[in-house]
Amino acid sequence: SSGINAEYGVSKSYPTRGPILVVCGPGNNGADGLVAARHLVQFGYQPSIVYPKQPIKDPYPRLLHQARGMKIPVSTELPSDLSSYVCILDAVFGFSFTGSIRSPFDTIIPSLASSPVPVASIDVPSGWNVESGPGSGTPLHPDVLISLTAPKLCSKEFKGRLHWLGGRFVPPDIRNKYNLTLPDYPDTEQVVLLNN
Amino acid sequence: SSGINAEYGGWMVTVDKWRLVAVCMLVVCPILKRGISGMACKQNWSFLGQRDAQNLDLDLFNEYQYSLDQLVELAGLAVATSVSKSYPSRGPILVVCGPGNNGADGLVAARHLVQFGYQPSIVYPKQPIKDPYPRLLHQARGMKIPVSTELPSDLSSYVCILDAVFGFSFTGSIRSPFDTIIPSLASSPVPVASIDVPSGWNVESGPGSGTPLHPDVLISLTAPKLCSKEFKGRLHWLGGRFVPPDIRNKYNLTLPDYPDTEQVVLLNN
């Protein structure tokens, strides 16, 4: 997991401290969410976690335990009422996502898509094709996208309010190897805004 | 003296003008200071003794199940952030790493200093073979940071020297080669920033006799250590913004608020 990143994008996008719902999928995108939730507590928010599929492989149980250690409530089900959150942090699927969406995410993601409050997605809006973007049906259109390391191809289709880049740890050789042209991060900031 | 009449809760209050100004300044000053520079007004912050510092660390690993990688990464980022705020001129930085976790913090800080635009190089005389130290060193090399086992003889060209030699676990005598390295840092022609404990200090009582290190900058992690009361340098930062609320309660930690999403807060002027 990328550690300290997604929570910066969330905090800068939604300065009003309040409750945040963090919806975590079964992989590393979910792990990023578990970590972001902890840091959101430090930043003064009141996150709660939805974590329907909890892998038993290290480090996932430890990351979950750390989140509980910060007194963050954890549930396996999405609340029916989403209206009271400052925002919802979509940490369901990331850049590894392929194929069909398995239960319960096949109902969770449409609920996020019709959410009454803004959604911030980590790296890839969940359910999008990682390269071509939103498919047919009713895809998620997040208010905020927090790309990690470098924006994914599908982010070209992002039409939301704020697109952040985080993951300020790319070694120079990796930049060269993958031909990454990335914006400069300002001074010691861990995220940079890619759009207005 | 001119008074100001105010009605407060049904009571008429006459307040001397200058007393009112003083009260307003007491209230407004912390808000202004916080907003302007992320400084915390002087208060009685908690200090950790050596045993508490060690136990708190053990709690983070055992009870809270953090890995050393996780904590060192956050600590190293806080250190790099503090160094950057203390020495805004981008340039070469010498990172001198000891054989333990203070050294590991240094290895991580060096990586982030590259990201922040500095040119760190690492001195790492004693390199443990136990995980995660070799991986952390490998990560630093992956950022093209030069690594040496010896202190350069000429220290004058660095923006600063980051002292990552000894931390809160330090006891006893200083083994070679740190017994010569630390005096070299103490007489360094450029400023020294120490991670958590100025290396060679007693973690509780501070600098001993002889020629102890007197760093320009101290970056306390989690909570300031007792010895930091003896710190007389320019800037005292606090980093390690990951303390669970129950740990705060268990060790009775009164700590300043970190400003918005900052990873460090200034404890002094």
Coordinates of C-alpha atoms in Angstrom, one line a residue:
Chain A
S1 CA 0.0 0.0 0.0
S2 CA 1.2 3.5 -0.8
G3 CA 1.1 4.7 2.8
I4 CA 0.6 8.4 3.2
N5 CA -1.2 9.6 0.1
A6 CA -4.9 9.2 -0.4
E7 CA -5.7 10.9 2.9
Y8 CA -3.9 14.1 1.7
G9 CA -6.1 14.2 -1.4
V10 CA -9.2 13.7 0.7
S11 CA -8.2 16.4 3.3
K12 CA -7.4 19.0 0.7
S13 CA -10.6 18.2 -1.3
Y14 CA -12.9 18.3 1.7
P15 CA -11.6 20.7 4.3
T16 CA -14.6 20.4 6.6
R17 CA -13.8 17.9 9.3
G18 CA -16.6 15.3 9.7
P19 CA -17.5 11.6 9.1
I20 CA -16.0 9.8 6.1
L21 CA -17.0 6.4 4.8
V22 CA -14.0 4.4 3.6
V23 CA -15.2 1.5 1.4
C24 CA -12.4 -1.1 1.0
G25 CA -12.0 -3.8 -1.5
P26 CA -10.2 -7.1 -1.2
G27 CA -6.8 -6.0 -2.6
N28 CA -4.2 -3.3 -2.3
N29 CA -6.6 -0.5 -3.2
G30 CA -8.5 -1.6 0.0
A31 CA -5.3 -1.6 1.9
D32 CA -4.6 2.0 0.8
G33 CA -8.1 2.8 2.2
L34 CA -7.3 1.1 5.6
V35 CA -4.2 3.2 5.9
A36 CA -5.8 6.4 4.7
A37 CA -8.5 5.9 7.3
R38 CA -5.9 6.0 10.1
H39 CA -4.3 9.2 8.8
L40 CA -7.8 10.8 8.4
V41 CA -8.3 10.3 12.2
Q42 CA -5.0 12.2 12.7
F43 CA -6.2 15.0 10.4
G44 CA -9.4 15.4 12.5
Y45 CA -12.0 13.4 10.5
Q46 CA -14.2 10.6 11.8
P47 CA -13.7 7.8 9.3
S48 CA -15.6 4.5 9.4
I49 CA -14.6 1.5 7.3
V50 CA -16.7 -0.9 5.2
Y51 CA -14.6 -4.0 4.5
P52 CA -16.7 -6.9 3.2
K53 CA -13.9 -9.2 2.0
Q54 CA -11.0 -9.3 4.4
P55 CA -8.0 -11.3 3.2
I56 CA -6.1 -13.4 5.7
K57 CA -2.7 -12.9 4.1
D58 CA -0.2 -10.5 5.7
P59 CA -0.3 -7.5 5.8
Y60 CA -4.1 -7.1 5.5
P61 CA -5.1 -8.4 8.9
R62 CA -2.4 -6.2 10.5
L63 CA -3.5 -3.1 8.6
L64 CA -7.1 -3.8 9.7
H65 CA -5.9 -4.2 13.3
Q66 CA -4.0 -0.9 13.1
A67 CA -7.2 0.8 11.9
R68 CA -9.2 -0.7 14.8
G69 CA -6.4 0.5 17.1
M70 CA -7.3 4.1 16.0
K71 CA -10.9 3.4 17.2
I72 CA -12.2 3.3 13.6
P73 CA -15.5 1.4 13.4
V74 CA -15.4 -1.5 10.8
S75 CA -18.4 -3.1 9.2
T76 CA -18.8 -5.6 6.4
E77 CA -21.8 -3.9 5.0
L78 CA -22.5 -0.6 3.3
P79 CA -24.8 1.6 5.4
S80 CA -28.2 2.2 3.8
D81 CA -28.0 5.9 4.5
L82 CA -25.0 7.6 2.9
S83 CA -26.2 11.1 3.3
S84 CA -24.4 12.1 6.5
Y85 CA -20.8 11.7 5.3
V86 CA -18.5 14.5 4.2
C87 CA -17.5 12.2 1.4
I88 CA -17.0 8.5 0.6
L89 CA -13.5 7.2 -0.1
D90 CA -13.7 4.6 -2.8
A91 CA -10.9 2.1 -2.1
V92 CA -12.6 -0.9 -3.8
F93 CA -10.7 -1.6 -7.0
G94 CA -7.4 -0.4 -8.3
F95 CA -5.1 -0.8 -11.2
S96 CA -5.2 -4.6 -11.1
F97 CA -9.0 -4.8 -11.7
T98 CA -10.2 -7.0 -14.5
G99 CA -13.2 -9.0 -15.4
S100 CA -16.5 -8.9 -13.7
I101 CA -17.4 -7.4 -10.3
R102 CA -18.1 -10.0 -7.7
S103 CA -20.6 -9.8 -4.9
P104 CA -21.0 -7.7 -2.8
F105 CA -19.2 -5.0 -4.8
D106 CA -21.7 -5.5 -7.7
T107 CA -24.3 -3.7 -5.4
I108 CA -21.9 -1.5 -3.5
I109 CA -20.5 0.3 -6.5
P110 CA -23.9 1.2 -7.9
S111 CA -24.8 2.6 -4.5
L112 CA -21.6 4.7 -4.5
A113 CA -22.5 5.8 -8.1
S114 CA -25.8 7.1 -6.9
S115 CA -24.4 8.4 -3.6
P116 CA -25.9 11.7 -2.3
V117 CA -22.4 12.8 -1.2
P118 CA -19.2 13.2 -3.1
V119 CA -17.0 10.2 -3.8
A120 CA -13.2 10.3 -3.9
S121 CA -11.6 7.3 -5.7
I122 CA -8.2 5.9 -5.0
D123 CA -6.2 5.5 -8.3
V124 CA -9.0 4.1 -10.4
P125 CA -12.7 4.8 -10.1
S126 CA -13.9 1.4 -9.0
G127 CA -15.5 -0.6 -11.8
W128 CA -13.8 1.4 -14.6
N129 CA -11.7 -0.4 -17.1
V130 CA -8.2 0.6 -16.0
E131 CA -7.4 1.7 -19.6
S132 CA -10.6 2.7 -21.4
G133 CA -12.5 4.1 -18.4
P134 CA -16.2 4.0 -17.5
G135 CA -18.1 1.3 -19.4
S136 CA -21.8 1.2 -20.1
G137 CA -24.5 1.1 -17.4
T138 CA -24.2 3.4 -14.5
P139 CA -20.5 3.7 -13.8
L140 CA -19.1 5.6 -10.8
H141 CA -18.3 9.2 -11.6
P142 CA -16.2 10.4 -8.6
D143 CA -15.9 14.0 -7.6
V144 CA -12.2 13.5 -6.8
L145 CA -9.6 11.1 -8.2
I146 CA -6.3 10.5 -6.3
S147 CA -3.9 8.9 -8.7
L148 CA -0.9 7.1 -7.2
T149 CA 2.6 7.1 -8.7
A150 CA 1.3 8.1 -12.1
P151 CA -2.1 8.6 -13.5
K152 CA -3.7 5.6 -15.1
L153 CA -4.8 5.7 -18.7
C154 CA -8.5 5.7 -17.7
S155 CA -8.0 8.9 -15.8
K156 CA -8.2 10.7 -19.2
E157 CA -12.0 10.1 -18.8
F158 CA -12.1 11.6 -15.4
K159 CA -14.6 14.5 -15.4
G160 CA -14.8 15.3 -11.7
R161 CA -13.7 18.3 -9.8
L162 CA -10.2 17.5 -8.5
H163 CA -7.5 15.1 -9.8
W164 CA -4.6 14.6 -7.4
L165 CA -1.4 12.8 -7.9
G166 CA 0.3 11.1 -4.9
G167 CA 3.0 8.6 -4.3
R168 CA 6.0 10.8 -4.1
F169 CA 8.5 8.0 -4.0
V170 CA 9.3 7.1 -7.6
P171 CA 13.0 6.3 -8.1
P172 CA 14.5 8.1 -11.0
D173 CA 15.3 4.8 -12.9
I174 CA 11.6 3.9 -12.7
R175 CA 10.7 7.3 -14.1
N176 CA 13.1 6.6 -17.0
K177 CA 12.1 3.0 -17.5
Y178 CA 8.4 3.8 -17.9
N179 CA 8.9 7.2 -19.6
L180 CA 7.1 9.0 -16.8
T181 CA 6.7 12.8 -17.2
L182 CA 5.2 13.9 -13.9
P183 CA 4.5 17.3 -12.5
D184 CA 6.8 18.6 -9.7
Y185 CA 5.4 18.3 -6.2
P186 CA 5.5 21.6 -4.4
D187 CA 8.1 21.8 -1.6
T188 CA 7.4 18.9 0.9
E189 CA 3.9 18.2 -0.2
Q190 CA 2.9 14.5 -0.7
V191 CA 0.3 15.3 -3.4
V192 CA 0.0 17.6 -6.3
L193 CA -3.1 18.8 -8.1
L194 CA -3.2 17.7 -11.8
N195 CA -6.1 19.8 -12.8
N196 CA -7.9 23.0 -11.6
Chain B
S1 CA -7.7 54.5 32.8
S2 CA -10.3 54.3 30.1
G3 CA -12.6 51.5 30.6
I4 CA -14.7 49.5 28.3
N5 CA -18.2 48.7 29.5
A6 CA -19.5 45.4 28.3
E7 CA -22.6 43.5 29.2
Y8 CA -21.9 39.8 29.7
G9 CA -24.6 37.4 30.8
G10 CA -26.5 40.2 32.4
W11 CA -23.5 41.5 34.4
M12 CA -22.0 44.8 33.6
V13 CA -18.2 44.5 33.3
T14 CA -15.8 47.3 33.2
V15 CA -12.6 46.2 31.7
D16 CA -9.4 48.1 31.7
K17 CA -8.4 48.8 28.1
W18 CA -4.9 47.4 28.4
R19 CA -6.0 44.3 30.3
L20 CA -8.4 43.7 27.5
V21 CA -5.7 44.0 24.9
A22 CA -3.5 41.6 26.8
V23 CA -6.3 39.1 27.1
C24 CA -7.1 39.3 23.4
M25 CA -3.4 38.8 22.6
L26 CA -3.3 35.7 24.7
V27 CA -6.2 34.3 22.9
V28 CA -5.3 35.5 19.4
C29 CA -1.6 34.8 19.6
P30 CA -1.8 31.0 19.5
I31 CA -4.2 31.1 16.6
L32 CA -2.0 33.5 14.7
K33 CA 1.2 31.6 15.5
R34 CA -0.4 28.3 14.5
G35 CA -1.9 29.7 11.3
I36 CA 1.3 31.5 10.2
S37 CA 4.0 29.1 10.7
G38 CA 2.6 25.9 12.2
M39 CA 4.2 26.8 15.5
A40 CA 2.8 25.6 18.8
C41 CA 2.9 28.1 21.5
K42 CA 5.1 27.2 24.5
Q43 CA 3.3 24.8 26.8
N44 CA 4.1 22.0 29.0
W45 CA 4.4 19.2 26.5
S46 CA 5.1 15.7 27.7
F47 CA 8.6 14.2 27.7
L48 CA 9.3 10.5 27.4
G49 CA 11.9 8.8 29.6
Q50 CA 14.0 6.1 28.1
R51 CA 11.9 3.2 29.5
D52 CA 8.6 4.7 28.4
A53 CA 10.0 5.4 24.9
Q54 CA 11.1 1.8 24.6
N55 CA 7.8 0.5 25.9
L56 CA 5.8 2.7 23.7
D57 CA 7.7 1.5 20.7
L58 CA 7.1 -2.1 21.8
D59 CA 3.4 -1.4 22.1
L60 CA 3.3 -0.1 18.6
F61 CA 4.9 -3.3 17.3
N62 CA 3.1 -5.8 19.6
E63 CA -0.2 -4.4 20.6
Y64 CA -0.9 -2.3 17.6
Q65 CA 0.9 -4.6 15.1
Y66 CA 2.8 -1.9 13.1
S67 CA 5.8 -3.1 11.2
L68 CA 9.2 -1.5 11.5
D69 CA 8.9 -0.6 7.8
Q70 CA 5.7 1.4 8.4
L71 CA 7.0 3.3 11.4
V72 CA 10.4 4.0 9.9
E73 CA 8.8 5.3 6.7
L74 CA 6.6 7.8 8.6
A75 CA 9.5 8.8 10.8
G76 CA 11.9 9.2 7.9
L77 CA 9.3 11.3 6.0
A78 CA 8.9 13.5 9.1
V79 CA 12.6 13.9 9.5
A80 CA 13.0 14.8 5.8
T81 CA 10.2 17.3 6.1
S82 CA 11.7 18.9 9.1
V83 CA 15.1 19.1 7.5
S84 CA 13.6 20.7 4.4
K85 CA 11.8 23.3 6.5
S86 CA 15.0 24.0 8.6
Y87 CA 17.3 24.3 5.6
P88 CA 15.3 25.5 2.6
S89 CA 18.4 25.8 0.3
R90 CA 18.5 22.7 -1.8
G91 CA 22.0 21.2 -1.8
P92 CA 24.1 18.3 -0.5
I93 CA 23.2 16.7 2.8
L94 CA 25.4 14.2 4.7
V95 CA 23.2 11.5 6.4
V96 CA 25.2 9.7 9.1
C97 CA 23.5 6.4 10.1
G98 CA 24.1 4.3 13.2
P99 CA 23.5 0.6 13.5
G100 CA 19.9 0.7 14.8
N101 CA 16.5 2.2 14.2
N102 CA 17.8 5.8 14.3
G103 CA 20.0 4.8 11.4
A104 CA 17.1 3.3 9.6
D105 CA 15.2 6.6 10.1
G106 CA 18.1 8.2 8.4
L107 CA 18.1 5.8 5.4
V108 CA 14.4 6.6 4.8
A109 CA 14.9 10.3 5.3
A110 CA 17.6 10.3 2.7
R111 CA 15.2 8.9 0.1
H112 CA 12.6 11.6 0.8
L113 CA 15.3 14.3 0.7
V114 CA 16.0 13.3 -2.9
Q115 CA 12.3 13.7 -3.6
F116 CA 12.5 17.1 -2.0
G117 CA 15.3 18.2 -4.2
Y118 CA 18.4 17.7 -2.0
Q119 CA 21.5 15.6 -2.8
P120 CA 22.0 13.4 0.2
S121 CA 24.8 11.0 0.7
I122 CA 24.9 8.3 3.4
V123 CA 27.6 7.3 5.8
Y124 CA 26.7 3.8 7.1
P125 CA 29.7 2.2 9.0
K126 CA 27.8 -0.7 10.6
Q127 CA 25.2 -2.3 8.4
P128 CA 23.0 -4.9 10.1
I129 CA 22.1 -7.9 8.1
K130 CA 18.7 -8.4 9.8
D131 CA 15.6 -7.4 7.8
P132 CA 14.6 -4.6 7.1
Y133 CA 18.0 -2.8 7.2
P134 CA 19.4 -4.3 4.0
R135 CA 16.2 -3.6 2.2
L136 CA 16.1 0.0 3.4
L137 CA 19.7 0.4 2.3
H138 CA 18.8 -1.1 -1.1
Q139 CA 15.9 1.3 -1.4
A140 CA 18.3 4.2 -0.7
R141 CA 20.7 3.0 -3.4
G142 CA 17.8 2.7 -5.7
M143 CA 17.4 6.4 -5.4
K144 CA 21.0 6.8 -6.5
I145 CA 22.2 7.9 -3.1
P146 CA 25.9 7.3 -2.6
V147 CA 26.7 5.2 0.4
S148 CA 30.0 5.0 2.2
T149 CA 31.2 3.4 5.4
E150 CA 33.5 6.3 6.4
L151 CA 32.9 9.9 7.3
P152 CA 34.4 12.3 4.7
S153 CA 37.2 14.4 6.1
D154 CA 35.9 17.6 4.6
L155 CA 32.4 18.4 6.0
S156 CA 32.3 22.0 4.9
S157 CA 30.3 21.7 1.7
Y158 CA 27.1 20.3 3.1
V159 CA 23.9 22.3 3.6
C160 CA 23.7 20.3 6.9
I161 CA 24.5 17.0 8.4
L162 CA 21.7 14.7 9.5
D163 CA 22.7 12.9 12.7
A164 CA 20.9 9.5 12.6
V165 CA 23.5 7.7 14.7
F166 CA 21.9 6.9 18.1
G167 CA 18.3 7.2 19.3
F168 CA 16.3 6.6 22.5
S169 CA 17.7 3.1 23.0
F170 CA 21.3 4.4 23.4
T171 CA 23.1 3.4 26.6
G172 CA 26.6 2.8 27.7
S173 CA 29.7 3.7 25.8
I174 CA 30.1 4.7 22.2
R175 CA 31.7 2.0 20.2
S176 CA 34.1 2.5 17.3
P177 CA 33.8 4.2 14.8
F178 CA 31.1 6.4 16.3
D179 CA 33.5 7.4 19.1
T180 CA 35.4 9.4 16.5
I181 CA 32.4 10.2 14.2
I182 CA 30.4 12.0 16.9
P183 CA 33.2 14.3 17.9
S184 CA 33.7 15.2 14.3
L185 CA 30.0 16.1 14.1
A186 CA 30.3 18.1 17.3
S187 CA 33.0 20.2 15.7
S188 CA 31.3 20.3 12.3
P189 CA 31.6 23.5 10.3
V190 CA 28.0 23.1 9.1
P191 CA 24.8 22.7 11.1
V192 CA 23.8 19.3 12.5
A193 CA 20.2 18.1 12.7
S194 CA 19.7 15.2 15.1
I195 CA 17.0 12.6 14.9
D196 CA 15.1 12.2 18.2
V197 CA 18.2 12.3 20.5
P198 CA 21.4 14.2 19.8
S199 CA 23.8 11.2 19.4
G200 CA 25.9 10.5 22.4
W201 CA 23.6 12.3 24.9
N202 CA 22.1 10.5 27.8
V203 CA 18.5 10.0 26.7
E204 CA 17.2 11.4 30.0
S205 CA 19.8 13.8 31.4
G206 CA 21.2 15.2 28.2
P207 CA 24.7 16.1 27.2
G208 CA 27.4 14.8 29.4
S209 CA 30.9 16.1 30.0
G210 CA 33.5 16.3 27.3
T211 CA 32.5 17.8 23.9
P212 CA 29.0 16.7 23.3
L213 CA 27.1 17.3 20.1
H214 CA 25.0 20.5 20.2
P215 CA 22.8 20.2 17.2
D216 CA 21.2 23.2 15.4
V217 CA 18.0 21.3 14.9
L218 CA 16.3 18.5 16.8
I219 CA 13.6 16.3 15.3
S220 CA 11.8 14.5 18.1
L221 CA 9.7 11.5 17.1
T222 CA 6.3 10.6 18.7
A223 CA 7.0 12.7 21.8
P224 CA 10.1 14.7 22.9
K225 CA 12.6 12.7 25.0
L226 CA 13.5 13.9 28.5
C227 CA 16.9 15.0 27.3
S228 CA 15.4 17.4 24.8
K229 CA 14.8 19.8 27.7
E230 CA 18.6 20.5 27.4
F231 CA 18.3 21.3 23.7
K232 CA 19.6 24.8 23.1
G233 CA 19.6 24.8 19.3
R234 CA 17.6 26.8 16.8
L235 CA 14.6 24.6 15.9
H236 CA 12.9 21.7 17.8
W237 CA 10.5 19.8 15.6
L238 CA 8.0 17.1 16.5
G239 CA 7.1 14.4 14.0
G240 CA 5.6 10.9 14.0
R241 CA 1.9 11.8 13.5
F242 CA 0.6 8.3 14.1
V243 CA 0.1 8.0 17.8
P244 CA -3.1 6.0 18.6
P245 CA -5.4 7.7 21.1
D246 CA -5.0 4.9 23.6
I247 CA -1.3 5.2 23.6
R248 CA -1.6 8.9 24.2
N249 CA -3.7 8.1 27.3
K250 CA -1.4 5.2 28.4
Y251 CA 1.7 7.4 28.5
N252 CA -0.1 10.6 29.5
L253 CA 1.1 12.4 26.4
T254 CA 0.2 16.0 26.0
L255 CA 1.3 16.9 22.6
P256 CA 0.8 20.0 20.4
D257 CA -1.7 19.8 17.5
Y258 CA -0.2 19.3 14.1
P259 CA -1.4 21.9 11.6
D260 CA -3.8 20.6 9.0
T261 CA -2.1 17.8 7.1
E262 CA 1.5 18.6 8.2
Q263 CA 3.7 15.7 9.3
V264 CA 5.7 17.9 11.7
V265 CA 5.1 20.7 14.1
L266 CA 7.5 23.2 15.5
L267 CA 7.8 23.0 19.3
N268 CA 9.9 26.2 19.8
N269 CA 10.6 29.5 18.1

